[in-house]
Short mmCIF file of C-alpha atoms in Angstrom, two decimals:
data_model
loop_
_atom_site.label_atom_id
_atom_site.label_comp_id
_atom_site.label_asym_id
_atom_site.label_seq_id
_atom_site.Cartn_x
_atom_site.Cartn_y
_atom_site.Cartn_z
CA MET A 282 9.12 -47.77 -5.86
CA LEU A 283 9.71 -44.03 -6.17
CA GLN A 284 12.94 -44.35 -4.21
CA THR A 285 14.34 -46.68 -6.85
CA GLN A 286 13.58 -44.21 -9.65
CA CYS A 287 10.79 -46.45 -10.95
CA GLN A 288 8.03 -44.18 -12.27
CA PRO A 289 4.48 -45.40 -11.64
CA ASP A 290 2.08 -45.67 -14.54
CA VAL A 291 -1.57 -44.64 -14.52
CA ILE A 292 -2.68 -48.10 -13.38
CA THR A 293 -0.38 -47.98 -10.36
CA LEU A 294 -1.50 -44.49 -9.44
CA ASN A 295 -5.16 -45.40 -9.86
CA THR A 296 -4.59 -48.33 -7.49
CA VAL A 297 -3.03 -46.01 -4.90
CA ILE A 298 -5.87 -43.48 -5.24
CA ASN A 299 -8.48 -46.24 -4.97
CA GLY A 300 -6.83 -47.58 -1.82
CA PHE A 301 -6.88 -44.15 -0.19
CA CYS A 302 -10.52 -43.63 -1.18
CA LYS A 303 -11.58 -47.01 0.21
CA MET A 304 -9.96 -46.10 3.53
CA GLY A 305 -11.71 -42.70 3.58
CA ARG A 306 -8.40 -40.88 3.16
CA ILE A 307 -9.61 -38.58 0.41
CA GLU A 308 -7.04 -35.87 1.18
CA GLU A 309 -4.22 -38.28 0.33
CA ALA A 310 -6.06 -39.48 -2.76
CA GLN A 311 -6.48 -35.85 -3.79
CA LYS A 312 -2.78 -35.19 -3.34
CA VAL A 313 -1.85 -38.01 -5.74
CA PHE A 314 -4.55 -36.82 -8.15
CA LYS A 315 -3.28 -33.22 -8.00
CA ASP A 316 0.29 -34.41 -8.55
CA MET A 317 -0.95 -36.18 -11.67
CA MET A 318 -2.79 -33.06 -12.84
CA MET A 319 0.34 -30.92 -12.28
CA GLY A 320 2.53 -33.27 -14.34
CA LYS A 321 4.56 -34.79 -11.51
CA PHE A 322 3.34 -38.19 -12.68
CA CYS A 323 1.48 -39.37 -15.77
CA ALA A 324 -1.82 -37.70 -16.59
CA PRO A 325 -5.03 -39.00 -15.03
CA ASP A 326 -7.39 -41.02 -17.17
CA GLY A 327 -11.12 -41.67 -16.96
CA VAL A 328 -10.61 -44.34 -14.31
CA THR A 329 -8.68 -41.86 -12.17
CA PHE A 330 -11.48 -39.30 -12.35
CA THR A 331 -14.16 -41.90 -11.67
CA THR A 332 -12.27 -43.18 -8.64
CA VAL A 333 -11.80 -39.72 -7.12
CA ILE A 334 -15.41 -38.74 -7.88
CA SER A 335 -16.61 -41.93 -6.16
CA GLY A 336 -14.34 -41.22 -3.19
CA PHE A 337 -15.79 -37.74 -2.80
CA LEU A 338 -19.34 -39.03 -2.99
CA LYS A 339 -18.70 -41.76 -0.40
CA LEU A 340 -17.76 -38.97 2.00
CA GLY A 341 -20.72 -36.78 1.03
CA LYS A 342 -18.57 -34.22 -0.82
CA VAL A 343 -21.08 -33.71 -3.63
CA GLU A 344 -19.89 -30.31 -4.82
CA GLU A 345 -16.32 -31.50 -5.20
CA ALA A 346 -17.45 -34.59 -7.10
CA LEU A 347 -19.67 -32.64 -9.47
CA GLU A 348 -16.92 -30.06 -10.05
CA LEU A 349 -14.65 -32.86 -11.26
CA LEU A 350 -17.41 -34.32 -13.42
CA HIS A 351 -18.66 -31.12 -15.02
CA ARG A 352 -15.58 -28.89 -15.17
CA VAL A 353 -12.21 -30.51 -14.47
CA MET A 354 -12.73 -33.68 -16.45
CA PRO A 355 -13.82 -31.89 -19.67
CA GLU A 356 -11.06 -29.29 -19.25
CA SER A 357 -8.62 -32.20 -19.15
CA GLY A 358 -9.91 -33.42 -22.49
CA LEU A 359 -11.77 -36.39 -21.04
CA ASN A 360 -15.43 -37.26 -21.31
CA PRO A 361 -17.27 -39.23 -18.65
CA ASN A 362 -18.19 -42.74 -19.73
CA ILE A 363 -20.94 -45.07 -18.58
CA VAL A 364 -18.88 -46.22 -15.58
CA THR A 365 -18.38 -42.62 -14.46
CA TYR A 366 -22.07 -41.79 -14.82
CA ASN A 367 -23.06 -44.98 -12.98
CA ALA A 368 -20.72 -44.09 -10.11
CA VAL A 369 -22.15 -40.57 -9.86
CA ILE A 370 -25.78 -41.71 -10.00
CA GLN A 371 -25.14 -44.44 -7.44
CA GLY A 372 -23.21 -42.09 -5.13
CA LEU A 373 -25.88 -39.39 -5.26
CA SER A 374 -28.64 -41.96 -4.73
CA LYS A 375 -26.93 -43.34 -1.62
CA LEU A 376 -26.82 -39.79 -0.28
CA HIS A 377 -30.58 -39.48 -0.94
CA ARG A 378 -29.96 -36.78 -3.54
CA ILE A 379 -32.22 -38.36 -6.11
CA ASP A 380 -33.06 -35.10 -7.91
CA GLU A 381 -29.38 -34.48 -8.58
CA ALA A 382 -28.91 -38.09 -9.65
CA MET A 383 -31.75 -37.68 -12.13
CA GLU A 384 -30.16 -34.47 -13.46
CA VAL A 385 -26.98 -36.41 -14.18
CA PHE A 386 -29.07 -39.15 -15.82
CA ARG A 387 -30.81 -36.67 -18.11
#
């Protein structure tokens, strides 16, 4: 796709990031995400952030996930939505970090 000068849109990039996250390849997902943040591709949207946050949580990377939620996402002009909050609460709960999940809920 990139070799034919066809630029991916946010849906395509979200699909790529989701695939990497599902395979546990968060470093590669992060690279695509960072490329989006740096302007190499289109800007990330709420789905992008939610996908990366979920990927971090599936691997137990709580600090990285919460950094995206609380700092990077708002700095990018995006607000978490119900899907984002559900993903964070579910991810924290699966990691037995119920107190942190309840903090997000409040």
